Coordinates of C-alpha atoms in Angstrom, one line a residue:
X718 CA 113.7 200.6 5.1
X719 CA 116.4 199.3 2.9
X720 CA 116.6 195.8 1.4
X721 CA 119.8 195.1 3.5
X722 CA 117.9 195.9 6.7
X723 CA 115.0 193.6 5.8
X724 CA 117.4 190.8 5.1
X725 CA 119.1 191.0 8.6
X726 CA 115.8 191.5 10.3
X727 CA 114.6 188.1 9.1
X728 CA 117.8 186.5 10.3
X729 CA 117.5 188.1 13.7
X730 CA 113.9 186.9 14.1
X731 CA 114.9 183.4 13.0
X732 CA 117.7 183.2 15.6
X733 CA 115.4 184.6 18.3
X734 CA 112.7 182.0 17.4
X735 CA 115.3 179.2 17.5
X736 CA 116.7 180.4 20.8
X737 CA 113.1 180.5 22.2
X738 CA 112.3 177.0 21.0
X739 CA 115.6 175.5 22.4
X740 CA 115.1 177.2 25.7
X741 CA 111.6 175.9 25.9
X742 CA 112.7 172.4 25.2
X743 CA 115.5 172.5 27.8
X744 CA 113.3 174.0 30.5
X745 CA 110.6 171.4 29.7
X746 CA 113.1 168.6 30.0
X747 CA 114.4 170.0 33.3
X748 CA 110.8 170.3 34.6
X749 CA 110.1 166.7 33.5
X750 CA 113.2 165.3 35.2
X751 CA 112.7 167.2 38.4
X752 CA 109.0 166.4 38.5
X753 CA 108.6 162.9 37.1
X754 CA 112.1 161.3 37.3
X755 CA 113.4 162.7 40.6
X756 CA 112.9 159.5 42.6
X757 CA 114.8 157.3 40.2
X758 CA 117.7 159.7 39.8
X759 CA 117.8 160.2 43.6
X760 CA 118.3 156.4 44.0
X761 CA 121.0 156.4 41.3
X762 CA 122.9 159.3 43.0
X763 CA 122.6 157.6 46.4
X764 CA 123.9 154.3 45.1
X765 CA 126.9 156.0 43.7
X766 CA 127.8 157.5 47.1
X767 CA 127.4 154.5 49.3
X768 CA 128.0 150.8 49.0
X769 CA 126.9 147.6 50.8
X770 CA 129.4 144.9 51.8
X771 CA 128.9 141.5 53.4
X772 CA 131.0 141.1 56.6
X773 CA 131.4 137.7 58.4
X774 CA 131.8 137.5 62.2
X775 CA 134.8 135.7 63.7
X776 CA 134.7 132.0 64.2
X777 CA 134.0 131.1 67.8
X778 CA 136.8 129.9 70.1
X779 CA 137.3 126.5 71.8
X780 CA 138.4 126.4 75.4
X781 CA 139.4 123.7 77.9
X782 CA 137.4 123.5 81.2
X783 CA 139.6 126.2 82.8
X784 CA 139.3 128.7 80.0
X785 CA 142.6 127.9 78.2
X786 CA 142.2 128.5 74.5
X787 CA 142.5 125.3 72.4
X788 CA 141.4 127.0 69.1
X789 CA 141.1 130.7 68.4
X790 CA 140.7 133.1 65.5
X791 CA 143.5 135.5 65.2
X792 CA 144.9 138.2 62.9
X793 CA 148.3 137.6 61.4
X794 CA 150.4 140.3 59.7
X795 CA 152.6 140.1 56.6
X796 CA 154.9 143.1 56.1
X797 CA 156.3 143.9 52.6
X798 CA 158.0 146.6 50.7
X799 CA 158.0 147.9 47.1
X800 CA 161.5 148.9 46.2
X801 CA 160.4 150.4 42.9
X802 CA 159.1 153.2 45.0
X803 CA 160.8 155.4 47.7
X804 CA 161.7 153.2 50.7
X805 CA 163.4 154.1 54.0
X806 CA 165.6 151.0 53.8
X807 CA 167.9 151.7 56.7
X808 CA 165.1 152.4 59.1
X809 CA 163.3 149.3 58.0
X810 CA 166.4 147.1 58.5
X811 CA 167.0 148.4 62.0
X812 CA 163.3 148.1 63.1
X813 CA 162.8 144.6 61.8
X814 CA 166.2 143.5 63.2
X815 CA 165.3 144.8 66.7
X816 CA 161.8 143.3 66.7
X817 CA 162.6 139.8 65.3
X818 CA 166.2 139.4 66.4
X819 CA 167.6 138.8 62.9
X820 CA 170.7 140.5 61.6
X821 CA 170.0 143.9 60.1
X822 CA 172.2 143.0 57.1
X823 CA 169.7 140.2 56.1
X824 CA 167.0 142.9 55.7
X825 CA 169.3 145.2 53.9
X826 CA 170.1 142.4 51.4
X827 CA 166.4 141.8 50.8
X828 CA 165.7 145.5 50.3
X829 CA 168.6 145.8 47.8
X830 CA 166.5 144.0 45.2
X831 CA 164.2 145.9 42.9
X832 CA 160.9 144.2 43.2
X833 CA 157.3 145.2 43.6
X834 CA 156.7 142.8 46.5
X835 CA 159.5 141.9 49.0
X836 CA 158.3 140.0 52.1
X837 CA 160.1 141.1 55.3
X838 CA 157.9 139.1 57.7
X839 CA 155.1 136.7 57.0
X840 CA 152.1 135.6 59.1
X841 CA 153.3 137.0 62.5
X842 CA 151.0 137.6 65.5
X843 CA 150.1 141.1 66.7
X844 CA 152.0 140.5 70.0
X845 CA 155.1 139.8 67.9
X846 CA 155.0 142.9 65.8
X847 CA 153.4 145.7 67.8
X848 CA 156.4 148.0 67.5
X849 CA 156.2 147.7 63.7
X850 CA 152.5 148.4 63.7
X851 CA 153.1 151.5 65.9
X852 CA 155.5 153.0 63.2
X853 CA 153.8 151.6 60.1
X854 CA 152.1 154.9 59.0
X855 CA 155.4 156.8 59.4
X856 CA 157.7 154.6 57.4
X857 CA 158.0 155.2 53.7
X858 CA 157.6 152.1 51.5
X859 CA 156.4 149.7 54.2
X860 CA 153.1 147.9 53.6
X861 CA 151.1 145.4 55.6
X862 CA 148.6 142.7 54.7
X863 CA 146.2 141.5 57.5
X864 CA 144.8 137.9 57.4
X865 CA 142.4 136.2 59.7
X866 CA 143.6 132.7 60.6
X867 CA 142.6 129.8 62.9
X868 CA 145.3 129.2 65.5
X869 CA 145.8 126.3 67.9
X870 CA 148.1 127.5 70.8
X871 CA 148.7 124.0 72.2
X872 CA 149.6 122.5 68.8
X873 CA 149.4 118.7 69.0
X874 CA 148.0 118.5 72.5
X875 CA 144.3 117.8 71.8
X876 CA 144.5 117.7 68.0
X877 CA 142.1 114.7 67.4
X878 CA 139.6 116.1 69.9
X879 CA 139.6 119.7 68.5
X880 CA 140.2 118.9 64.8
X881 CA 141.2 121.8 62.4
X882 CA 139.8 124.3 60.0
X883 CA 140.9 123.8 56.4
X884 CA 141.8 126.4 53.7
X885 CA 138.1 126.7 52.7
X886 CA 137.3 127.6 56.3
X887 CA 135.5 124.4 56.9
X888 CA 135.9 122.5 60.2
X889 CA 137.4 119.0 59.7
X890 CA 137.5 116.3 62.4
X891 CA 136.8 116.7 66.1
X892 CA 134.9 119.6 67.6
X893 CA 135.7 121.9 64.6
X894 CA 133.7 119.6 62.3
X895 CA 131.0 118.5 64.8
X896 CA 130.0 122.1 65.6
X897 CA 131.1 123.8 62.4
X898 CA 127.8 125.6 61.9
X899 CA 127.7 126.9 65.5
X900 CA 131.3 128.0 65.5
X901 CA 131.0 129.8 62.2
X902 CA 130.3 133.5 62.4
X903 CA 127.2 134.8 60.7
X904 CA 127.4 137.0 57.6
X905 CA 126.0 140.6 58.0
X906 CA 125.5 143.3 55.4
X907 CA 127.2 146.6 56.4
X908 CA 126.8 150.0 54.6
X909 CA 129.8 152.2 53.9
X910 CA 130.2 155.8 52.5
X911 CA 132.2 156.1 49.3
X912 CA 134.4 159.1 48.9
X913 CA 135.0 161.0 45.7
X914 CA 138.1 159.0 44.9
X915 CA 136.2 155.7 45.3
X916 CA 137.6 154.7 48.7
X917 CA 135.3 153.2 51.4
X918 CA 134.9 155.3 54.5
X919 CA 133.4 154.6 58.0
X920 CA 130.0 152.9 58.0
X921 CA 127.0 155.1 58.3
X922 CA 126.3 155.5 62.0
X923 CA 123.1 153.9 63.4
X924 CA 122.5 151.7 60.4
X925 CA 124.9 148.8 60.9
X926 CA 124.3 145.8 63.1
X927 CA 127.5 144.2 64.5
X928 CA 128.9 141.2 62.6
X929 CA 127.8 138.2 64.7
X930 CA 130.6 136.0 65.9
X931 CA 130.2 132.2 66.2
X932 CA 129.5 130.5 69.5
X933 CA 132.4 129.7 71.9
X934 CA 132.7 126.1 73.1
X935 CA 134.1 125.1 76.5
X936 CA 135.2 121.5 76.7
X937 CA 135.5 119.2 79.7
X938 CA 139.1 118.6 78.7
X939 CA 141.7 119.8 81.2
X940 CA 145.0 121.0 79.5
X941 CA 147.2 119.7 82.4
X942 CA 145.6 116.3 82.5
X943 CA 145.7 116.1 78.7
X944 CA 149.4 116.9 78.7
X945 CA 150.1 114.1 81.2
X946 CA 148.1 111.6 79.1
X947 CA 149.7 112.5 75.8
X948 CA 153.3 112.5 77.3
X949 CA 152.7 109.0 78.8
X950 CA 151.2 107.6 75.5
X951 CA 154.2 108.9 73.5
X952 CA 156.7 107.4 75.9
X953 CA 154.7 104.1 76.0
X954 CA 154.6 104.0 72.2
X955 CA 158.4 104.5 72.0
X956 CA 159.1 101.9 74.6
X957 CA 156.9 99.2 73.2
X958 CA 157.5 99.7 69.5
X959 CA 153.8 99.6 68.8
X960 CA 151.9 101.0 65.8
X961 CA 149.7 103.3 67.8
X962 CA 148.3 104.0 71.3
X963 CA 145.2 105.8 72.6
X964 CA 143.8 106.6 76.0
X965 CA 141.1 108.4 77.9
X966 CA 140.7 109.8 81.4
X967 CA 137.2 110.3 82.9
X968 CA 135.7 111.7 86.0
X969 CA 133.7 108.5 86.9
X970 CA 130.8 110.4 88.6
X971 CA 130.1 113.0 85.9
X972 CA 131.4 111.2 82.8
X973 CA 133.5 114.3 82.1
X974 CA 136.3 113.5 79.6
X975 CA 139.3 115.1 81.3
X976 CA 141.7 113.9 78.7
X977 CA 141.5 112.0 75.4
X978 CA 144.4 111.4 73.0
X979 CA 145.9 109.1 70.3
X980 CA 149.4 108.8 69.1
X981 CA 150.8 109.3 66.5
X982 CA 149.0 112.7 66.4
X983 CA 149.3 115.9 64.3
X984 CA 149.6 119.7 64.6
X985 CA 146.4 121.3 63.4
X986 CA 148.4 124.5 62.6
X987 CA 150.2 122.5 59.9
X988 CA 147.8 119.7 59.2
X989 CA 148.9 119.5 55.6
X990 CA 152.2 118.1 56.7
X991 CA 150.7 115.0 58.3
X992 CA 149.2 111.7 57.1
X993 CA 145.5 111.6 57.3
X994 CA 145.6 108.5 59.5
X995 CA 146.9 110.7 62.4
X996 CA 143.7 112.8 62.3
X997 CA 141.6 109.9 63.6
X998 CA 140.5 109.9 67.3
X999 CA 141.3 106.3 68.0
X1000 CA 139.7 106.3 71.4
X1001 CA 136.3 106.3 69.7
X1002 CA 137.0 105.4 66.0
X1003 CA 138.9 102.1 66.6
X1004 CA 136.8 99.1 67.7
X1005 CA 138.8 96.1 68.9
X1006 CA 138.3 92.9 70.9
X1007 CA 139.1 94.0 74.5
X1008 CA 140.3 90.7 75.9
X1009 CA 140.4 90.4 79.7
X1010 CA 139.5 94.0 80.6
X1011 CA 135.9 92.9 79.6
X1012 CA 135.9 90.3 82.4
X1013 CA 134.6 93.0 84.8
X1014 CA 131.4 93.1 82.9
X1015 CA 131.0 89.4 83.1
X1016 CA 131.8 89.4 86.8
X1017 CA 129.1 92.1 87.3
X1018 CA 126.6 89.8 85.7
X1019 CA 127.6 87.0 87.9
X1020 CA 127.4 89.0 91.1
X1021 CA 124.2 90.8 90.2
X1022 CA 122.5 87.4 89.4
X1023 CA 122.5 86.5 93.0
X1024 CA 123.8 83.0 92.2
X1025 CA 127.4 83.5 93.3
X1026 CA 129.4 84.9 96.1
X1027 CA 133.0 86.2 95.8
X1028 CA 134.2 83.2 97.8
X1029 CA 132.6 80.6 95.5
X1030 CA 135.3 78.6 93.7
X1031 CA 135.8 76.8 90.4
X1032 CA 138.4 74.2 89.4
X1033 CA 140.6 75.7 86.7
X1034 CA 142.0 72.5 85.3
X1035 CA 145.6 73.4 85.8
X1036 CA 145.5 75.8 82.8
X1037 CA 143.9 73.6 80.1
X1038 CA 140.2 72.9 79.6
X1039 CA 138.4 71.2 76.7
X1040 CA 135.2 73.2 76.7
X1041 CA 133.8 71.2 73.7
X1042 CA 135.3 68.3 71.8
X1043 CA 136.8 70.6 69.2
X1044 CA 137.9 73.5 71.4
X1045 CA 140.5 73.8 74.2
X1046 CA 140.9 77.0 76.1
X1047 CA 144.0 77.9 78.2
X1048 CA 145.0 80.1 81.1
X1049 CA 148.2 82.2 81.0
X1050 CA 149.3 80.3 84.1
X1051 CA 148.0 76.9 85.5
X1052 CA 145.7 77.1 88.5
X1053 CA 143.6 74.7 90.5
X1054 CA 140.6 75.9 92.5
X1055 CA 140.1 79.7 92.2
X1056 CA 137.4 81.9 93.9
X1057 CA 135.5 84.4 91.9
X1058 CA 137.8 87.1 93.2
X1059 CA 140.9 85.1 92.2
X1060 CA 139.4 84.4 88.7
X1061 CA 139.6 88.2 88.2
X1062 CA 142.9 88.6 90.0
X1063 CA 144.7 85.9 87.9
X1064 CA 142.5 86.5 84.8
X1065 CA 141.5 82.8 84.5
X1066 CA 139.6 82.1 81.2
X1067 CA 138.8 78.6 82.4
X1068 CA 137.2 79.7 85.7
X1069 CA 135.2 82.4 83.9
X1070 CA 134.0 80.0 81.3
X1071 CA 132.8 77.5 83.9
X1072 CA 131.0 80.3 85.7
X1073 CA 129.2 81.5 82.5
X1074 CA 128.2 77.9 81.7
X1075 CA 126.6 77.7 85.1
X1076 CA 124.6 81.0 84.9
X1077 CA 123.9 80.9 81.2
X1078 CA 125.0 83.0 78.3
X1079 CA 121.9 85.1 78.2
X1080 CA 123.0 87.0 81.3
X1081 CA 126.3 87.9 79.6
X1082 CA 124.4 89.3 76.6
X1083 CA 121.9 91.3 78.7
X1084 CA 124.6 92.9 80.8
X1085 CA 126.7 93.7 77.7
X1086 CA 123.7 95.6 76.4
X1087 CA 123.0 97.2 79.7
X1088 CA 126.5 98.6 79.8
X1089 CA 125.9 100.1 76.3
X1090 CA 128.2 97.9 74.2
X1091 CA 127.3 97.5 70.6
X1092 CA 125.9 101.1 70.4
X1093 CA 127.6 104.4 70.3
X1094 CA 128.1 106.4 73.5
X1095 CA 126.6 109.5 71.8
X1096 CA 129.6 111.7 72.6
X1097 CA 129.4 114.7 70.3
X1098 CA 132.4 113.9 68.3
X1099 CA 132.5 112.6 64.7
X1100 CA 133.7 109.1 63.7
X1101 CA 132.6 107.1 66.7
X1102 CA 132.5 103.3 66.1
X1103 CA 129.6 101.5 67.8
X1104 CA 131.6 98.2 68.1
X1105 CA 130.0 94.8 67.6
X1106 CA 127.7 92.8 69.9
X1107 CA 125.9 90.3 67.8
X1108 CA 122.2 89.5 68.5
X1109 CA 121.7 86.8 71.0
X1110 CA 119.9 84.7 68.4
X1111 CA 123.2 84.6 66.5
X1112 CA 125.3 83.3 69.4
X1113 CA 126.8 79.8 69.3
X1114 CA 127.6 77.4 72.1
X1115 CA 131.0 79.1 72.6
X1116 CA 129.7 82.8 72.4
X1117 CA 128.8 83.0 76.1
X1118 CA 132.3 82.0 77.4
X1119 CA 134.1 83.8 74.6
X1120 CA 132.3 87.1 75.0
X1121 CA 132.7 86.9 78.7
X1122 CA 136.5 86.9 78.2
X1123 CA 136.4 89.7 75.7
X1124 CA 136.3 87.8 72.4
X1125 CA 133.6 87.8 69.7
X1126 CA 132.8 91.4 70.7
X1127 CA 134.4 94.7 69.7
X1128 CA 134.4 97.9 71.7
X1129 CA 136.1 101.3 71.7
X1130 CA 138.2 102.7 74.5
X1131 CA 135.6 105.3 75.6
X1132 CA 132.9 102.6 76.0
X1133 CA 135.2 100.6 78.3
X1134 CA 136.1 103.7 80.4
X1135 CA 132.4 104.4 80.9
X1136 CA 131.8 100.8 82.1
X1137 CA 134.6 101.0 84.6
X1138 CA 133.2 104.4 85.7
X1139 CA 130.1 102.6 86.8
X1140 CA 132.2 100.2 89.0
X1141 CA 133.9 103.3 90.4
X1142 CA 130.9 105.5 91.2
X1143 CA 128.6 103.0 92.9
X1144 CA 126.9 101.4 90.0
X1145 CA 125.7 104.1 87.5
X1146 CA 126.7 104.2 83.8
X1147 CA 127.5 107.8 83.1
X1148 CA 127.0 109.6 79.8
X1149 CA 130.2 110.6 78.1
X1150 CA 130.5 114.4 78.5
X1151 CA 132.9 116.4 76.3
X1152 CA 131.0 119.7 76.2
X1153 CA 130.9 121.8 79.4
X1154 CA 128.9 124.7 77.9
X1155 CA 128.4 126.6 74.7
X1156 CA 127.9 130.4 74.8
X1157 CA 127.5 133.2 72.2
X1158 CA 125.2 135.9 71.0
X1159 CA 121.9 134.6 69.8
X1160 CA 122.7 131.0 70.9
X1161 CA 120.0 129.2 72.8
X1162 CA 122.1 127.5 75.4
X1163 CA 121.4 123.8 76.0
X1164 CA 121.7 121.8 79.2
X1165 CA 125.0 119.9 79.2
X1166 CA 125.0 119.0 82.8
X1167 CA 126.0 115.4 83.7
X1168 CA 123.3 112.8 83.4
X1169 CA 123.6 109.1 84.2
X1170 CA 122.3 106.6 81.6
X1171 CA 121.1 103.9 83.9
X1172 CA 122.0 101.9 87.0
X1173 CA 123.9 98.8 85.9
X1174 CA 124.9 97.3 89.3
X1175 CA 124.3 97.8 93.0
X1176 CA 126.7 99.7 95.2
X1177 CA 127.5 96.4 96.9
X1178 CA 128.7 94.9 93.6
X1179 CA 130.6 98.1 92.9
X1180 CA 132.6 97.7 96.1
X1181 CA 133.3 94.0 95.4
X1182 CA 134.6 94.8 91.9
X1183 CA 136.9 97.5 93.3
X1184 CA 138.3 95.0 95.8
X1185 CA 138.9 92.5 93.0
X1186 CA 140.6 95.2 90.9
X1187 CA 142.9 96.2 93.8
X1188 CA 143.9 92.5 94.0
X1189 CA 144.7 92.5 90.3
X1190 CA 147.2 95.3 90.9
X1191 CA 148.6 94.1 94.2
X1192 CA 149.1 90.4 93.5
X1193 CA 147.7 89.6 90.0
X1194 CA 148.3 90.5 86.4
X1195 CA 148.8 94.3 86.8
X1196 CA 151.7 94.5 89.3
X1197 CA 153.5 97.1 87.2
X1198 CA 150.7 99.5 87.9
X1199 CA 151.4 99.6 91.7
X1200 CA 152.1 103.0 93.3
X1201 CA 153.6 102.6 96.8
X1202 CA 151.4 104.3 99.4
X1203 CA 148.4 104.6 97.1
X1204 CA 145.5 102.2 96.3
X1205 CA 145.1 101.5 92.6
X1206 CA 142.6 99.1 91.0
X1207 CA 142.4 97.8 87.4
X1208 CA 142.3 95.0 84.9
X1209 CA 144.8 94.1 82.2
X1210 CA 143.9 92.9 78.7
X1211 CA 146.0 91.1 76.1
X1212 CA 143.9 90.3 73.1
X1213 CA 144.9 88.7 69.9
X1214 CA 144.1 90.8 66.8
X1215 CA 141.8 89.4 64.2
X1216 CA 143.9 89.6 61.0
X1217 CA 143.0 88.1 57.7
X1218 CA 140.2 86.0 59.0
X1219 CA 142.1 84.5 61.9
X1220 CA 143.5 85.4 65.2
X1221 CA 147.2 86.5 64.9
X1222 CA 149.8 84.9 67.1
X1223 CA 152.1 87.9 66.9
X1224 CA 149.8 91.0 66.9
X1225 CA 147.9 92.0 70.0
X1226 CA 146.0 94.8 71.6
X1227 CA 147.6 95.5 75.0
X1228 CA 145.2 97.4 77.3
X1229 CA 144.7 98.4 80.9
X1230 CA 141.6 99.9 82.6
X1231 CA 142.1 101.4 86.0
X1232 CA 140.5 103.4 88.8
X1233 CA 142.3 105.8 91.1
X1234 CA 142.4 106.3 94.1
X1235 CA 140.2 103.4 95.2
X1236 CA 139.1 104.9 98.5
X1237 CA 137.7 108.0 96.7
X1238 CA 137.7 107.5 92.9
X1239 CA 138.6 110.6 91.0
X1240 CA 139.9 109.1 87.8
X1241 CA 139.1 106.2 85.4
X1242 CA 141.9 105.7 82.9
X1243 CA 141.9 103.3 80.0
X1244 CA 144.9 102.9 77.7
X1245 CA 145.0 100.7 74.6
X1246 CA 148.2 99.9 72.7
X1247 CA 148.1 98.5 69.2
X1248 CA 150.6 95.8 68.2
X1249 CA 153.4 96.3 70.7
X1250 CA 156.6 94.3 70.0
X1251 CA 155.8 90.6 70.5
X1252 CA 159.4 89.5 70.2
X1253 CA 160.4 91.3 73.4
X1254 CA 157.3 90.4 75.3
X1255 CA 155.8 93.8 75.2
X1256 CA 152.5 92.5 74.0
X1257 CA 151.3 91.7 77.6
X1258 CA 149.0 94.3 79.2
X1259 CA 151.2 94.4 82.3
X1260 CA 154.3 95.1 80.3
X1261 CA 153.1 98.0 78.1
X1262 CA 149.7 99.4 79.1
X1263 CA 149.9 99.2 82.9
X1264 CA 153.2 101.2 83.2
X1265 CA 151.6 103.9 81.0
X1266 CA 148.7 104.2 83.4
X1267 CA 151.0 104.1 86.4
X1268 CA 153.0 107.1 85.1
X1269 CA 149.7 109.0 84.5
X1270 CA 148.5 108.4 88.0
X1271 CA 151.8 109.3 89.5
X1272 CA 151.8 112.7 87.8
X1273 CA 148.2 113.3 88.8
X1274 CA 149.1 112.9 92.4
X1275 CA 151.6 115.8 92.4

């Protein structure tokens, strides 16, 4: 064996030993990974192949009593092109011109620019762009962004009742705010496959619960009645030169709010273009001295006391009466002896004050509380004012007469409508009802059926009040509410506004509360107009508020 052979033999053995050692280490590592680290690597591999995403259900819809959508969640589509890439410009111009009715040249001009992002149509509804969606996959260079938006099909119609959803997807004002948590869809975790190029594919079957949508809310509002109320308020505001006006229409037996509106109003689809003052639902947020519309509550107290009959009379001092040495009260027109019915028909402050002095102010206070004044109605809408009815211990000598004629007390329009509903339905104060029902997956439905609060008068007193209110329209202070061939009853109010610590001589709240038709009441309507033009005599309830209600009832007849 030569020296050269021995030298190579040693090298071969060294290489063989090294190969054996490396193989042993590699095989040992493989065995360790497969035996002891398999579970951890299996999880790592799985997480690289699938992903988990949070998906939120759609916000629930809001409907009127007949199923008309007042607020809904919709998809909108924005179509755009990238002209730095290949684009079928002529086909795009022809398609968009045909779908949207714009000249094809306007789209050709847009597509002549070299830009990464050229918007061809923004925020359109699916119904408006279905032909484009059908061809989207086949047109070179056309892209589409899909957004989920809140949409209000009737725009301004019930804006203060419904409210709106802001850019942060939070409900603001109205039902949108009051029931924001219920309307919001719930967030659910969904699992998706991830392809080799990183794109998400269809969720793994059998492992994904459906994203839970928010509850749907059905209101007692009727779109047609709401339209009539809003149109009449707008026209009345224009005719009177007033600052604002609001009104409500109720079913007097159920307390269902069939219509509720304030003007000026706003479009919740473009709420950012309006002053925040237009968002307020003035039928519940504005508390004001009602004036003579409140006399029905005072007359209820008198008739229920058993101390008076409708034929009892009081001398009304020919229009001027010194109730205390330092205070004189006046009637709009001078009168001598007036019966209780005539006190209401001609709205005599003097006759009412004498009547209250006879029966005592405590009864006025008790019935004011009984009718729910001074506390919120509980209607599930944000921003309701309770109004003011001071404790009886804080009343002065003049509080009884003044409250009885609608001063030293503040109320909202809805409170007054509920009080007149009691006169219309036989004596029961109803609860204000704006929610018909709420439905949705996982929602424990509550009972929203009509419920009276309490009986506030006898059916006999109710009939007497309706007769008095009919006299107001036929021969008293509300003659501009007459509808030939139909029986209307109501009471006007013309109240001085309390401005800067004193009663204004030029700013008034003009109001009218009415029941229709009297023989079978279906509607109670109250309209309040803030600061109609005094210089042209529009401040009187019969000049501004009564004609608005007349127009409403005339349209409801048809």
